[in-house]
Structures are given as structure tokens and as C-alpha cells.
CSV table of C-alpha atoms in Angstrom, one decimal:
chain,number,residue,atom,x,y,z
A,1,MET,CA,110.8,78.4,72.4
A,2,LEU,CA,109.7,81.7,71.2
A,3,LYS,CA,111.6,84.7,70.6
A,4,ASN,CA,112.5,86.6,73.4
A,5,MET,CA,113.9,90.3,73.8
A,6,CYS,CA,114.9,92.0,76.1
A,7,ASN,CA,116.7,96.1,76.3
A,8,GLU,CA,118.4,98.1,78.4
A,9,GLN,CA,117.0,98.6,81.7
A,10,PHE,CA,117.6,102.3,83.2
A,11,SER,CA,116.5,103.4,86.9
A,12,VAL,CA,114.9,106.7,88.2
A,13,ASP,CA,115.1,108.6,91.7
A,14,VAL,CA,111.4,108.6,93.2
A,15,PHE,CA,111.8,111.8,94.9
A,16,GLY,CA,114.1,115.0,94.8
A,17,GLY,CA,114.0,115.0,98.8
A,18,LYS,CA,115.3,114.1,101.8
A,19,PRO,CA,113.6,110.7,102.9
A,20,LYS,CA,115.3,108.2,105.1
A,21,LYS,CA,115.8,105.9,102.5
A,22,GLN,CA,115.6,106.6,98.8
A,23,ALA,CA,113.2,104.8,97.0
A,24,LYS,CA,113.8,103.6,92.8
A,25,ILE,CA,112.1,102.3,90.3
A,26,LYS,CA,113.1,100.6,87.5
A,27,PHE,CA,111.8,100.9,83.8
A,28,GLN,CA,112.8,98.4,80.8
A,29,ASP,CA,111.5,97.5,77.7
A,30,LYS,CA,109.5,95.0,76.1
A,31,ILE,CA,110.6,91.3,77.3
A,32,PHE,CA,109.1,88.4,75.7
A,33,ASN,CA,107.5,85.5,77.2
A,34,SER,CA,108.8,81.4,76.4
A,35,GLU,CA,106.7,79.1,75.9
A,36,SER,CA,109.1,76.4,79.0
A,37,TYR,CA,107.4,77.7,81.9
A,38,THR,CA,104.0,77.4,84.4
A,39,PRO,CA,101.0,78.3,82.1
A,40,PRO,CA,100.3,82.1,83.8
A,41,ASN,CA,97.1,81.4,85.0
A,42,ARG,CA,98.2,78.7,87.6
A,43,ILE,CA,101.5,80.5,88.4
A,44,ASP,CA,102.5,81.3,92.1
A,45,PHE,CA,104.4,84.4,92.7
A,46,LYS,CA,105.4,82.6,96.1
A,47,ASP,CA,107.1,80.4,94.0
A,48,ILE,CA,109.4,82.7,92.3
A,49,LYS,CA,111.9,85.2,92.4
A,50,LEU,CA,109.7,87.9,90.5
A,51,GLU,CA,111.0,91.8,90.2
A,52,VAL,CA,108.9,95.0,89.7
A,53,VAL,CA,109.7,96.9,86.8
A,54,PHE,CA,108.3,99.9,85.0
A,55,LYS,CA,107.3,99.8,81.7
A,56,ASP,CA,107.8,103.5,79.8
A,57,CYS,CA,104.0,103.7,79.3
A,58,SER,CA,103.3,103.7,83.2
A,59,LYS,CA,104.3,107.2,83.0
A,60,LYS,CA,101.4,108.0,80.2
A,61,PHE,CA,98.0,109.0,81.4
A,62,VAL,CA,94.9,109.8,79.2
A,63,ASN,CA,91.9,110.6,79.1
A,64,LEU,CA,89.4,108.4,77.1
A,65,PRO,CA,85.8,109.8,76.7
A,66,ALA,CA,84.8,107.3,74.6
A,67,LEU,CA,85.8,105.0,77.1
A,68,LYS,CA,84.7,106.4,80.0
A,69,PHE,CA,88.7,105.9,81.1
A,70,SER,CA,90.8,108.4,82.9
A,71,ASN,CA,94.1,108.1,84.9
A,72,MET,CA,94.8,112.1,85.1
A,73,LYS,CA,94.1,114.4,88.1
A,74,SER,CA,92.9,117.5,88.3
A,75,GLU,CA,94.1,120.7,87.2
A,76,PHE,CA,93.8,121.3,91.2
A,77,GLY,CA,95.8,118.1,92.5
A,78,ALA,CA,95.0,114.6,93.2
A,79,ASP,CA,93.1,113.6,96.4
A,80,SER,CA,94.9,113.2,99.7
A,81,LYS,CA,94.5,109.8,99.5
A,82,THR,CA,95.0,108.7,95.6
A,83,ILE,CA,98.3,110.6,96.6
A,84,LEU,CA,98.7,108.5,99.6
A,85,CYS,CA,98.1,105.2,97.6
A,86,LEU,CA,100.5,106.4,94.6
A,87,ASN,CA,103.1,106.9,97.2
A,88,LYS,CA,103.3,104.1,98.8
A,89,PHE,CA,103.0,101.8,96.1
A,90,VAL,CA,106.3,104.0,94.5
A,91,ASN,CA,107.4,103.8,97.8
A,92,GLU,CA,107.7,99.8,98.2
A,93,PRO,CA,106.6,98.8,94.3
A,94,SER,CA,106.9,95.1,95.1
A,95,ILE,CA,103.7,95.4,97.4
A,96,ILE,CA,101.5,94.3,93.9
A,97,GLN,CA,102.9,91.1,94.3
A,98,ARG,CA,100.7,90.5,97.2
A,99,ASN,CA,97.2,90.7,95.6
A,100,SER,CA,98.2,89.8,91.8
A,101,SER,CA,95.5,88.3,90.0
A,102,ARG,CA,95.4,87.4,86.4
A,103,ILE,CA,93.0,89.5,84.2
A,104,THR,CA,91.1,87.3,81.7
A,105,ILE,CA,90.2,88.9,78.6
A,106,ARG,CA,86.5,87.9,77.9
A,107,ASN,CA,85.7,87.7,74.1
A,108,ASN,CA,82.6,90.2,74.8
A,109,ASP,CA,82.1,94.3,75.0
A,110,GLN,CA,83.7,94.1,78.0
A,111,GLY,CA,87.0,92.4,77.1
A,112,LYS,CA,87.0,94.5,73.9
A,113,ARG,CA,86.9,97.8,76.2
A,114,ILE,CA,90.0,96.1,78.2
A,115,LYS,CA,92.2,95.9,74.9
A,116,ASP,CA,91.1,99.1,73.5
A,117,ILE,CA,92.7,100.7,76.5
A,118,LEU,CA,95.5,98.7,76.7
A,119,TYR,CA,96.1,100.0,73.0
A,120,HIS,CA,96.6,103.4,73.8
A,121,PHE,CA,99.8,101.8,76.2
A,122,LEU,CA,101.1,99.2,74.1
A,123,ASP,CA,101.5,98.3,70.9
A,124,GLN,CA,98.5,96.2,69.2
A,125,THR,CA,100.5,93.6,68.6
A,126,PHE,CA,102.4,92.7,71.8
A,127,VAL,CA,98.3,93.2,73.4
A,128,ASP,CA,97.2,90.3,71.8
A,129,PHE,CA,100.4,88.0,71.8
A,130,HIS,CA,100.5,89.0,76.1
A,131,GLU,CA,96.7,88.4,76.3
A,132,PHE,CA,96.9,86.2,78.9
A,133,TYR,CA,99.5,87.6,80.8
A,134,PHE,CA,98.1,90.9,82.1
A,135,ARG,CA,97.4,91.5,86.3
A,136,LYS,CA,95.7,93.4,88.3
A,137,SER,CA,97.1,94.4,91.7
A,138,SER,CA,95.3,96.9,94.3
A,139,ILE,CA,96.5,99.3,96.6
A,140,LEU,CA,94.9,99.5,99.3
A,141,ASP,CA,95.4,102.0,102.9
A,142,ASN,CA,92.3,100.7,105.0
A,143,PHE,CA,89.8,102.8,103.0
A,144,ASN,CA,86.5,101.3,102.1
A,145,ILE,CA,87.7,98.9,99.2
A,146,LEU,CA,84.3,100.1,97.3
A,147,SER,CA,85.0,103.5,96.6
A,148,PRO,CA,87.7,104.7,94.2
A,149,HIS,CA,88.4,107.9,95.6
A,150,GLU,CA,88.5,106.0,99.0
A,151,GLY,CA,91.7,104.0,98.4
A,152,ARG,CA,91.0,101.6,95.5
A,153,PHE,CA,94.0,102.3,93.7
A,154,ARG,CA,95.1,99.8,90.9
A,155,VAL,CA,97.9,99.0,89.1
A,156,ILE,CA,97.9,96.9,85.7
A,157,CYS,CA,101.1,94.6,85.1
A,158,VAL,CA,102.1,92.2,82.7
A,159,TYR,CA,104.0,89.2,83.5
A,160,THR,CA,106.7,88.3,81.6
A,161,ILE,CA,109.9,86.1,81.6
A,162,LYS,CA,113.1,86.8,80.4
A,163,PRO,CA,114.4,82.7,79.9
A,164,SER,CA,118.2,81.9,80.7
A,165,SER,CA,120.3,82.3,78.0
A,166,HIS,CA,122.9,80.2,79.0
A,167,LYS,CA,123.5,77.9,82.2
A,168,LYS,CA,124.7,79.5,84.3
A,169,GLU,CA,122.1,82.3,84.0
A,170,ARG,CA,118.4,81.9,86.0
A,171,THR,CA,115.4,82.4,84.3
A,172,LYS,CA,114.0,85.9,85.2
A,173,HIS,CA,110.1,86.7,86.3
A,174,TYR,CA,109.3,90.3,86.0
A,175,LEU,CA,105.8,91.7,86.6
A,176,GLU,CA,105.7,94.8,84.3
A,177,VAL,CA,104.3,98.5,85.1
A,178,VAL,CA,101.5,98.6,82.1
A,179,LEU,CA,99.7,101.7,83.9
A,180,LEU,CA,98.0,103.3,87.2
A,181,ASP,CA,94.4,103.2,86.9
A,182,PRO,CA,93.7,105.1,90.5
A,183,TYR,CA,90.0,105.4,90.0
A,184,HIS,CA,89.2,101.7,89.3
A,185,LEU,CA,88.0,102.4,85.9
A,186,PHE,CA,90.1,99.9,83.9
A,187,ILE,CA,87.6,97.1,85.7
A,188,PRO,CA,85.3,98.9,87.2
A,189,SER,CA,83.7,96.8,89.9
A,190,LYS,CA,80.4,97.5,91.6
A,191,LEU,CA,79.7,100.5,94.1
A,192,LEU,CA,77.7,101.1,97.2
A,193,GLY,CA,76.7,104.9,96.7
A,194,LYS,CA,73.2,106.7,97.1
A,195,ASP,CA,70.7,107.2,95.2
A,196,LYS,CA,69.7,110.5,93.7
A,197,ILE,CA,66.5,109.8,93.2
A,198,THR,CA,65.5,107.9,96.8
A,199,GLY,CA,68.7,109.1,98.6
A,200,LYS,CA,69.4,105.8,100.2
A,201,ASP,CA,72.2,103.7,99.9
A,202,ARG,CA,72.4,101.0,97.2
A,203,LEU,CA,74.9,99.0,94.9
A,204,PHE,CA,75.5,100.2,91.9
A,205,SER,CA,76.4,97.8,89.3
A,206,SER,CA,79.9,98.3,87.8
A,207,GLU,CA,78.6,100.1,84.7
A,208,GLU,CA,76.6,102.3,86.7
A,209,ALA,CA,80.0,102.8,89.0
A,210,MET,CA,81.9,103.4,86.0
A,211,ASP,CA,79.4,105.7,85.0
A,212,GLN,CA,79.3,107.7,88.1
A,213,THR,CA,83.2,107.6,88.2
A,214,TYR,CA,84.3,108.7,84.6
A,215,GLU,CA,81.6,111.7,85.2
A,216,GLN,CA,83.3,113.3,88.2
A,217,VAL,CA,86.6,112.5,86.4
A,218,LYS,CA,85.7,113.1,82.9
A,219,ASP,CA,87.6,117.2,83.1
A,220,TYR,CA,90.9,116.1,84.6
A,221,ASN,CA,93.3,117.1,82.2
A,222,ARG,CA,96.6,117.0,84.5
A,223,GLU,CA,99.6,113.7,84.3
A,224,PHE,CA,101.2,112.3,87.4
A,225,SER,CA,104.4,111.8,88.0
A,226,LEU,CA,106.1,109.2,89.0
A,227,GLU,CA,109.4,111.4,89.7
A,228,ASN,CA,107.6,114.2,91.9
A,229,ILE,CA,104.2,112.9,92.9
A,230,ASN,CA,102.0,115.9,94.1
């Protein structure tokens, strides 16, 4: 069994207003996996009791021109649909369990880009050790899922386990939120849009979609706040 470590956890109030039931999100530091459980590519979250927590790095927002990635917002504020998806997630973090899927980091240009983005949020050793445990979830709200500005909001997590330290303690399973991907730039997908030359609708490749989307958000320079969403 590999060494495991769990640091102190703490909760943060999400809203300062007066909702019916004030939502809370929990932050916690690293938890290292053990080898005594089902491999991550075969885990079924329906079969385990899973808790969603937020790593401190989830509060980090960056603009990385070399990687054509940004999860920042405009100085004029985020668009209403992005805010709606963010509110939906923060009010009910457990929703990311419903469509969580494993991220395959291949030994190619895309895999290198994924790791290079993760290195801006997590220690390189941690990323490399947990390479097979990163997962993605989409936050959808009845929008066009092919457009990152129409509801395609992703949450990137790492699946971790705290092994029991004694017989009476149960093994704990976590989805730890690593970063928010409001514009679907972490792992871009094909995108339906209008061709600038022909004016006709066509399906853009994932690389073309990344170029188009990043061009729209490249000047964004404001951070989101998980505690005060606006």
C-alpha cells in the first residue's frame, strides 16, 4: 500500500445572501491513493459513497496563451449562462457525479497539453502520480451542448481515496475539484458553427473549436469567485 496523507479540511460559505438553505463547499488538501481498491478505469460511482470536495487550486483562474486555455472572465463580468452553470454547480456540487468520466491522457500533443495545463494548478509530481485518476464532468442546463457559451461548462477533478486507518473506519472516496473549465478549452470538442467564408453551418474540428473559442476569451483577465459568484 502506498503512503497516504490527508490534511485538514474546512468549509467555506458560498453566498452571503439569504438563500433558503445556505450552500457550502468543502476545501481540502492532498489525499494520496492506495492500491487496495478497484482500478479507476473500472470504478462505478453508483456503487460507492462519494464526497465532492474542492482543492485549493480550484480557486485559481489563469489565462495561458501558449496553451490556448483560459478559465477567467471578462472585466465586464461573465455571460449569464456561464454564471447560471457555475451557480448550479456550487449550489449542488454532487451533480458532477452523474456524468463523471475518466480523462485519458495519451502520449501525444493533446496529452502533453492536458498535463501542461494541470501543472499550472497542481504540483507536477502529484499530476504524474495521479495521471489515471483525473476526471471530467459537464454542467448542462438545457442549452446547446455543442457550444461552450451555451451551457458546456466542465469541471475537472481528481478521484482520490483515503484508506481506512483502523477496522472501524471506512474507506473514503472523494472527487476533488481541481479546476473549472467554463469555456470547454481543457479538452476541446468539435463545434457546430458558421464558416466565415461560406456563411454556412459546418462542424469545426476540436482544434478549430479551440482556436475560435480562445480567440473570444483571450483578453479575459478577471477571476471568478467561488464564494461570491457574479
